[in-house]
JSON list of C-alpha atoms in Angstrom, two decimals:
[
{"chain": "D", "resi": 22, "resn": "PRO", "atom": "CA", "xyz": [0.71, 35.84, 11.01]},
{"chain": "D", "resi": 23, "resn": "ALA", "atom": "CA", "xyz": [-2.78, 33.63, 10.30]},
{"chain": "D", "resi": 24, "resn": "SER", "atom": "CA", "xyz": [-0.69, 31.03, 8.25]},
{"chain": "D", "resi": 25, "resn": "ALA", "atom": "CA", "xyz": [1.92, 30.63, 11.26]},
{"chain": "D", "resi": 26, "resn": "GLY", "atom": "CA", "xyz": [-0.47, 29.82, 13.86]},
{"chain": "D", "resi": 27, "resn": "ALA", "atom": "CA", "xyz": [-2.45, 27.23, 11.35]},
{"chain": "D", "resi": 28, "resn": "GLN", "atom": "CA", "xyz": [1.19, 25.70, 10.92]},
{"chain": "D", "resi": 29, "resn": "SER", "atom": "CA", "xyz": [1.99, 25.76, 14.39]},
{"chain": "D", "resi": 30, "resn": "ALA", "atom": "CA", "xyz": [-1.74, 23.82, 15.19]},
{"chain": "D", "resi": 31, "resn": "ALA", "atom": "CA", "xyz": [-1.01, 21.10, 12.81]},
{"chain": "D", "resi": 32, "resn": "PRO", "atom": "CA", "xyz": [1.78, 19.39, 14.59]},
{"chain": "D", "resi": 33, "resn": "ASP", "atom": "CA", "xyz": [-0.81, 18.84, 17.65]},
{"chain": "D", "resi": 34, "resn": "LYS", "atom": "CA", "xyz": [-3.10, 16.38, 15.51]},
{"chain": "D", "resi": 35, "resn": "SER", "atom": "CA", "xyz": [-1.25, 13.39, 14.97]},
{"chain": "D", "resi": 36, "resn": "LEU", "atom": "CA", "xyz": [-3.32, 10.58, 13.48]},
{"chain": "D", "resi": 37, "resn": "THR", "atom": "CA", "xyz": [-2.62, 6.97, 13.48]},
{"chain": "D", "resi": 38, "resn": "VAL", "atom": "CA", "xyz": [-3.84, 4.65, 10.35]},
{"chain": "D", "resi": 39, "resn": "VAL", "atom": "CA", "xyz": [-3.97, 1.20, 10.48]},
{"chain": "D", "resi": 40, "resn": "VAL", "atom": "CA", "xyz": [-2.77, -0.40, 7.61]},
{"chain": "D", "resi": 41, "resn": "GLU", "atom": "CA", "xyz": [-4.93, -3.80, 6.13]},
{"chain": "D", "resi": 42, "resn": "VAL", "atom": "CA", "xyz": [-3.35, -5.90, 3.06]},
{"chain": "D", "resi": 43, "resn": "GLU", "atom": "CA", "xyz": [-5.59, -8.15, 0.72]},
{"chain": "D", "resi": 44, "resn": "GLY", "atom": "CA", "xyz": [-4.07, -10.34, -1.85]},
{"chain": "D", "resi": 45, "resn": "SER", "atom": "CA", "xyz": [-0.16, -11.41, -2.03]},
{"chain": "D", "resi": 46, "resn": "LEU", "atom": "CA", "xyz": [2.63, -10.99, -4.04]},
{"chain": "D", "resi": 47, "resn": "PRO", "atom": "CA", "xyz": [5.78, -12.79, -5.08]},
{"chain": "D", "resi": 48, "resn": "GLY", "atom": "CA", "xyz": [8.64, -12.94, -2.37]},
{"chain": "D", "resi": 49, "resn": "PHE", "atom": "CA", "xyz": [6.45, -12.05, 0.72]},
{"chain": "D", "resi": 50, "resn": "ARG", "atom": "CA", "xyz": [4.52, -14.29, 2.98]},
{"chain": "D", "resi": 51, "resn": "SER", "atom": "CA", "xyz": [1.32, -12.46, 3.99]},
{"chain": "D", "resi": 52, "resn": "ASP", "atom": "CA", "xyz": [2.82, -11.21, 7.45]},
{"chain": "D", "resi": 53, "resn": "GLN", "atom": "CA", "xyz": [5.90, -9.85, 5.54]},
{"chain": "D", "resi": 54, "resn": "LEU", "atom": "CA", "xyz": [3.72, -8.11, 3.17]},
{"chain": "D", "resi": 55, "resn": "SER", "atom": "CA", "xyz": [1.68, -6.01, 5.63]},
{"chain": "D", "resi": 56, "resn": "ALA", "atom": "CA", "xyz": [5.20, -5.26, 7.43]},
{"chain": "D", "resi": 57, "resn": "TYR", "atom": "CA", "xyz": [6.63, -4.26, 4.23]},
{"chain": "D", "resi": 58, "resn": "VAL", "atom": "CA", "xyz": [3.42, -1.60, 2.88]},
{"chain": "D", "resi": 59, "resn": "THR", "atom": "CA", "xyz": [3.23, -0.34, 6.51]},
{"chain": "D", "resi": 60, "resn": "GLU", "atom": "CA", "xyz": [6.97, 0.65, 6.24]},
{"chain": "D", "resi": 61, "resn": "GLN", "atom": "CA", "xyz": [6.84, 2.11, 2.72]},
{"chain": "D", "resi": 62, "resn": "MET", "atom": "CA", "xyz": [4.05, 3.86, 3.96]},
{"chain": "D", "resi": 63, "resn": "GLU", "atom": "CA", "xyz": [6.00, 5.26, 6.78]},
{"chain": "D", "resi": 64, "resn": "ALA", "atom": "CA", "xyz": [8.85, 6.18, 4.11]},
{"chain": "D", "resi": 65, "resn": "ALA", "atom": "CA", "xyz": [6.43, 8.13, 2.30]},
{"chain": "D", "resi": 66, "resn": "ASP", "atom": "CA", "xyz": [6.72, 11.03, 4.97]},
{"chain": "D", "resi": 67, "resn": "ILE", "atom": "CA", "xyz": [3.68, 12.30, 5.06]},
{"chain": "D", "resi": 68, "resn": "THR", "atom": "CA", "xyz": [3.50, 14.83, 7.97]},
{"chain": "D", "resi": 69, "resn": "ASP", "atom": "CA", "xyz": [1.51, 14.25, 11.46]},
{"chain": "D", "resi": 70, "resn": "TRP", "atom": "CA", "xyz": [0.44, 10.73, 9.64]},
{"chain": "D", "resi": 71, "resn": "HIS", "atom": "CA", "xyz": [1.61, 7.37, 11.21]},
{"chain": "D", "resi": 72, "resn": "PHE", "atom": "CA", "xyz": [0.99, 4.02, 9.73]},
{"chain": "D", "resi": 73, "resn": "GLN", "atom": "CA", "xyz": [0.56, 0.58, 11.61]},
{"chain": "D", "resi": 74, "resn": "PRO", "atom": "CA", "xyz": [-0.13, -2.81, 10.65]},
{"chain": "D", "resi": 75, "resn": "ALA", "atom": "CA", "xyz": [-3.41, -4.18, 11.37]},
{"chain": "D", "resi": 76, "resn": "PRO", "atom": "CA", "xyz": [-3.04, -6.84, 14.31]},
{"chain": "D", "resi": 77, "resn": "ASN", "atom": "CA", "xyz": [-3.52, -10.73, 13.12]},
{"chain": "D", "resi": 78, "resn": "ASP", "atom": "CA", "xyz": [-6.37, -11.46, 15.56]},
{"chain": "D", "resi": 79, "resn": "LYS", "atom": "CA", "xyz": [-8.57, -8.42, 14.46]},
{"chain": "D", "resi": 80, "resn": "PRO", "atom": "CA", "xyz": [-12.47, -9.33, 14.65]},
{"chain": "D", "resi": 81, "resn": "ALA", "atom": "CA", "xyz": [-14.14, -9.04, 11.44]},
{"chain": "D", "resi": 82, "resn": "ALA", "atom": "CA", "xyz": [-16.49, -6.85, 12.94]},
{"chain": "D", "resi": 83, "resn": "ALA", "atom": "CA", "xyz": [-14.27, -4.43, 14.43]},
{"chain": "D", "resi": 84, "resn": "GLU", "atom": "CA", "xyz": [-13.02, -2.54, 11.81]},
{"chain": "D", "resi": 85, "resn": "PRO", "atom": "CA", "xyz": [-10.56, 0.31, 12.63]},
{"chain": "D", "resi": 86, "resn": "PRO", "atom": "CA", "xyz": [-12.25, 4.04, 11.97]},
{"chain": "D", "resi": 87, "resn": "ASN", "atom": "CA", "xyz": [-8.38, 5.47, 10.22]},
{"chain": "D", "resi": 88, "resn": "ARG", "atom": "CA", "xyz": [-7.42, 2.46, 7.54]},
{"chain": "D", "resi": 89, "resn": "VAL", "atom": "CA", "xyz": [-6.10, 2.03, 4.34]},
{"chain": "D", "resi": 90, "resn": "VAL", "atom": "CA", "xyz": [-6.73, -1.31, 2.67]},
{"chain": "D", "resi": 91, "resn": "TRP", "atom": "CA", "xyz": [-3.98, -2.46, 0.35]},
{"chain": "D", "resi": 92, "resn": "HIS", "atom": "CA", "xyz": [-5.32, -4.84, -2.73]},
{"chain": "D", "resi": 93, "resn": "PHE", "atom": "CA", "xyz": [-2.63, -6.73, -4.89]},
{"chain": "D", "resi": 94, "resn": "LYS", "atom": "CA", "xyz": [-3.93, -8.80, -7.29]},
{"chain": "D", "resi": 95, "resn": "MET", "atom": "CA", "xyz": [-1.59, -10.66, -10.19]},
{"chain": "D", "resi": 96, "resn": "LEU", "atom": "CA", "xyz": [-2.85, -9.81, -13.44]},
{"chain": "D", "resi": 97, "resn": "PRO", "atom": "CA", "xyz": [-2.42, -12.59, -16.40]},
{"chain": "D", "resi": 98, "resn": "PHE", "atom": "CA", "xyz": [0.86, -13.40, -17.39]},
{"chain": "D", "resi": 99, "resn": "GLY", "atom": "CA", "xyz": [1.75, -14.40, -20.82]},
{"chain": "D", "resi": 100, "resn": "GLY", "atom": "CA", "xyz": [5.52, -15.46, -20.62]},
{"chain": "D", "resi": 101, "resn": "GLY", "atom": "CA", "xyz": [4.24, -18.94, -18.95]},
{"chain": "D", "resi": 102, "resn": "ALA", "atom": "CA", "xyz": [2.85, -19.91, -21.85]},
{"chain": "D", "resi": 103, "resn": "VAL", "atom": "CA", "xyz": [5.58, -20.66, -24.03]},
{"chain": "D", "resi": 104, "resn": "ARG", "atom": "CA", "xyz": [7.16, -24.17, -23.97]},
{"chain": "D", "resi": 105, "resn": "TYR", "atom": "CA", "xyz": [10.69, -24.28, -23.42]},
{"chain": "D", "resi": 106, "resn": "ILE", "atom": "CA", "xyz": [13.13, -26.81, -23.66]},
{"chain": "D", "resi": 107, "resn": "GLY", "atom": "CA", "xyz": [16.60, -27.00, -22.27]},
{"chain": "D", "resi": 108, "resn": "PRO", "atom": "CA", "xyz": [18.92, -26.73, -19.51]},
{"chain": "D", "resi": 109, "resn": "ALA", "atom": "CA", "xyz": [17.17, -26.24, -16.02]},
{"chain": "D", "resi": 110, "resn": "ILE", "atom": "CA", "xyz": [19.15, -23.18, -15.22]},
{"chain": "D", "resi": 111, "resn": "SER", "atom": "CA", "xyz": [17.50, -21.50, -18.35]},
{"chain": "D", "resi": 112, "resn": "LYS", "atom": "CA", "xyz": [13.98, -22.37, -17.24]},
{"chain": "D", "resi": 113, "resn": "VAL", "atom": "CA", "xyz": [14.69, -21.13, -13.73]},
{"chain": "D", "resi": 114, "resn": "LYS", "atom": "CA", "xyz": [16.61, -18.05, -15.02]},
{"chain": "D", "resi": 115, "resn": "ASN", "atom": "CA", "xyz": [13.15, -17.58, -17.01]},
{"chain": "D", "resi": 116, "resn": "LEU", "atom": "CA", "xyz": [10.73, -18.09, -14.13]},
{"chain": "D", "resi": 117, "resn": "PHE", "atom": "CA", "xyz": [12.48, -15.91, -11.57]},
{"chain": "D", "resi": 118, "resn": "GLY", "atom": "CA", "xyz": [13.58, -13.38, -13.63]},
{"chain": "D", "resi": 119, "resn": "VAL", "atom": "CA", "xyz": [10.66, -12.22, -15.45]},
{"chain": "D", "resi": 120, "resn": "GLY", "atom": "CA", "xyz": [8.69, -9.62, -14.24]},
{"chain": "D", "resi": 121, "resn": "ARG", "atom": "CA", "xyz": [4.99, -10.31, -13.08]},
{"chain": "D", "resi": 122, "resn": "PRO", "atom": "CA", "xyz": [2.11, -7.39, -13.87]},
{"chain": "D", "resi": 123, "resn": "VAL", "atom": "CA", "xyz": [0.28, -6.84, -10.52]},
{"chain": "D", "resi": 124, "resn": "ALA", "atom": "CA", "xyz": [-2.76, -4.35, -9.91]},
{"chain": "D", "resi": 125, "resn": "VAL", "atom": "CA", "xyz": [-2.57, -2.38, -6.80]},
{"chain": "D", "resi": 126, "resn": "ASP", "atom": "CA", "xyz": [-5.48, -0.41, -5.23]},
{"chain": "D", "resi": 127, "resn": "ALA", "atom": "CA", "xyz": [-5.90, 1.41, -1.53]},
{"chain": "D", "resi": 128, "resn": "LYS", "atom": "CA", "xyz": [-8.81, 2.55, 0.25]},
{"chain": "D", "resi": 129, "resn": "ILE", "atom": "CA", "xyz": [-8.87, 4.93, 3.11]},
{"chain": "D", "resi": 130, "resn": "TYR", "atom": "CA", "xyz": [-10.92, 5.17, 5.63]},
{"chain": "D", "resi": 131, "resn": "LEU", "atom": "CA", "xyz": [-11.14, 8.20, 8.18]},
{"chain": "D", "resi": 132, "resn": "ASP", "atom": "CA", "xyz": [-13.43, 8.42, 11.13]},
{"chain": "D", "resi": 133, "resn": "GLY", "atom": "CA", "xyz": [-15.02, 5.07, 9.87]},
{"chain": "D", "resi": 134, "resn": "LYS", "atom": "CA", "xyz": [-15.91, 6.71, 6.33]},
{"chain": "D", "resi": 135, "resn": "TYR", "atom": "CA", "xyz": [-14.69, 5.79, 3.32]},
{"chain": "D", "resi": 136, "resn": "GLN", "atom": "CA", "xyz": [-12.36, 8.63, 1.72]},
{"chain": "D", "resi": 137, "resn": "ALA", "atom": "CA", "xyz": [-11.00, 8.17, -1.53]},
{"chain": "D", "resi": 138, "resn": "THR", "atom": "CA", "xyz": [-9.47, 5.10, -3.69]},
{"chain": "D", "resi": 139, "resn": "THR", "atom": "CA", "xyz": [-6.33, 5.26, -5.58]},
{"chain": "D", "resi": 140, "resn": "PHE", "atom": "CA", "xyz": [-5.25, 2.56, -7.93]},
{"chain": "D", "resi": 141, "resn": "ASP", "atom": "CA", "xyz": [-1.92, 2.06, -10.77]},
{"chain": "D", "resi": 142, "resn": "GLN", "atom": "CA", "xyz": [-0.41, -1.47, -11.99]},
{"chain": "D", "resi": 143, "resn": "ILE", "atom": "CA", "xyz": [3.49, -2.17, -11.86]},
{"chain": "D", "resi": 144, "resn": "THR", "atom": "CA", "xyz": [5.22, -5.16, -13.33]},
{"chain": "D", "resi": 145, "resn": "ILE", "atom": "CA", "xyz": [7.52, -6.16, -10.26]},
{"chain": "D", "resi": 146, "resn": "LYS", "atom": "CA", "xyz": [10.27, -9.45, -9.58]},
{"chain": "D", "resi": 147, "resn": "GLY", "atom": "CA", "xyz": [9.21, -9.91, -5.82]},
{"chain": "D", "resi": 148, "resn": "GLY", "atom": "CA", "xyz": [10.53, -9.31, -2.60]},
{"chain": "D", "resi": 149, "resn": "SER", "atom": "CA", "xyz": [11.38, -6.34, -0.57]},
{"chain": "D", "resi": 150, "resn": "ASP", "atom": "CA", "xyz": [13.86, -5.20, -2.81]},
{"chain": "D", "resi": 151, "resn": "ASP", "atom": "CA", "xyz": [11.70, -4.44, -5.33]},
{"chain": "D", "resi": 152, "resn": "ILE", "atom": "CA", "xyz": [12.59, -0.59, -6.04]},
{"chain": "D", "resi": 153, "resn": "GLY", "atom": "CA", "xyz": [9.84, -0.46, -8.07]},
{"chain": "D", "resi": 154, "resn": "LEU", "atom": "CA", "xyz": [7.29, -2.03, -5.77]},
{"chain": "D", "resi": 155, "resn": "SER", "atom": "CA", "xyz": [8.49, 0.81, -2.86]},
{"chain": "D", "resi": 156, "resn": "ASN", "atom": "CA", "xyz": [8.15, 3.39, -5.20]},
{"chain": "D", "resi": 157, "resn": "LEU", "atom": "CA", "xyz": [4.70, 2.62, -5.99]},
{"chain": "D", "resi": 158, "resn": "ILE", "atom": "CA", "xyz": [3.58, 2.30, -2.73]},
{"chain": "D", "resi": 159, "resn": "GLN", "atom": "CA", "xyz": [5.01, 5.52, -1.64]},
{"chain": "D", "resi": 160, "resn": "LYS", "atom": "CA", "xyz": [3.48, 7.00, -4.49]},
{"chain": "D", "resi": 161, "resn": "LEU", "atom": "CA", "xyz": [0.24, 5.65, -3.98]},
{"chain": "D", "resi": 162, "resn": "THR", "atom": "CA", "xyz": [0.33, 6.69, -0.48]},
{"chain": "D", "resi": 163, "resn": "ARG", "atom": "CA", "xyz": [1.02, 10.18, -1.09]},
{"chain": "D", "resi": 164, "resn": "SER", "atom": "CA", "xyz": [-1.84, 10.36, -3.32]},
{"chain": "D", "resi": 165, "resn": "ILE", "atom": "CA", "xyz": [-4.59, 8.72, -1.08]},
{"chain": "D", "resi": 166, "resn": "VAL", "atom": "CA", "xyz": [-3.57, 10.85, 1.57]},
{"chain": "D", "resi": 167, "resn": "THR", "atom": "CA", "xyz": [-4.04, 14.14, -0.79]},
{"chain": "D", "resi": 168, "resn": "ASN", "atom": "CA", "xyz": [-7.39, 12.66, -2.00]},
{"chain": "D", "resi": 169, "resn": "ALA", "atom": "CA", "xyz": [-8.29, 12.22, 1.46]},
{"chain": "D", "resi": 170, "resn": "MET", "atom": "CA", "xyz": [-7.29, 15.41, 2.97]},
{"chain": "D", "resi": 171, "resn": "ALA", "atom": "CA", "xyz": [-9.50, 17.07, -0.58]},
{"chain": "D", "resi": 172, "resn": "THR", "atom": "CA", "xyz": [-12.68, 15.49, 0.94]},
{"chain": "D", "resi": 173, "resn": "GLU", "atom": "CA", "xyz": [-12.41, 17.69, 4.51]},
{"chain": "D", "resi": 174, "resn": "PRO", "atom": "CA", "xyz": [-13.52, 20.65, 4.70]},
{"chain": "D", "resi": 175, "resn": "GLU", "atom": "CA", "xyz": [-10.78, 22.07, 6.68]},
{"chain": "D", "resi": 176, "resn": "GLY", "atom": "CA", "xyz": [-7.79, 20.36, 4.81]},
{"chain": "D", "resi": 177, "resn": "THR", "atom": "CA", "xyz": [-6.94, 18.04, 7.35]},
{"chain": "D", "resi": 178, "resn": "PRO", "atom": "CA", "xyz": [-8.51, 14.63, 8.53]},
{"chain": "D", "resi": 179, "resn": "LYS", "atom": "CA", "xyz": [-10.76, 14.64, 11.74]},
{"chain": "D", "resi": 180, "resn": "VAL", "atom": "CA", "xyz": [-8.59, 12.70, 14.43]},
{"chain": "D", "resi": 181, "resn": "ALA", "atom": "CA", "xyz": [-11.15, 10.26, 16.43]}
]
């Protein structure tokens, strides 16, 4: 009975978290990347958590109290160091068919307080149809929410 009461009380606490993105990835403009990351975070199916992209005109001093800050950094790539002489089509295939290593980290803040960071690396081809990238964002979303909830004594984040 006590657990049933706790389960029925949980849906009353819905949390909206703003998604901020720093850095860039191949195949995305900055506004596209923010929308894509938000979409993938929603696809992670975190109960009672909703994600929305940060507004483009946000003042620097006004940080939302509940936010996740994603940082994407392209890692050094040795594939471009080889000199290639041949048909142009082969060069295009080599350039766009090779995955690029990327470091990804996400920091979560709840009620304006830092909670947790999670990170990983992946090799991507880029663009919204990159399954590996979408899987990584969803995995890191679940991880960071779990870590943030572990920092709260009741197991649920405080809603401002």
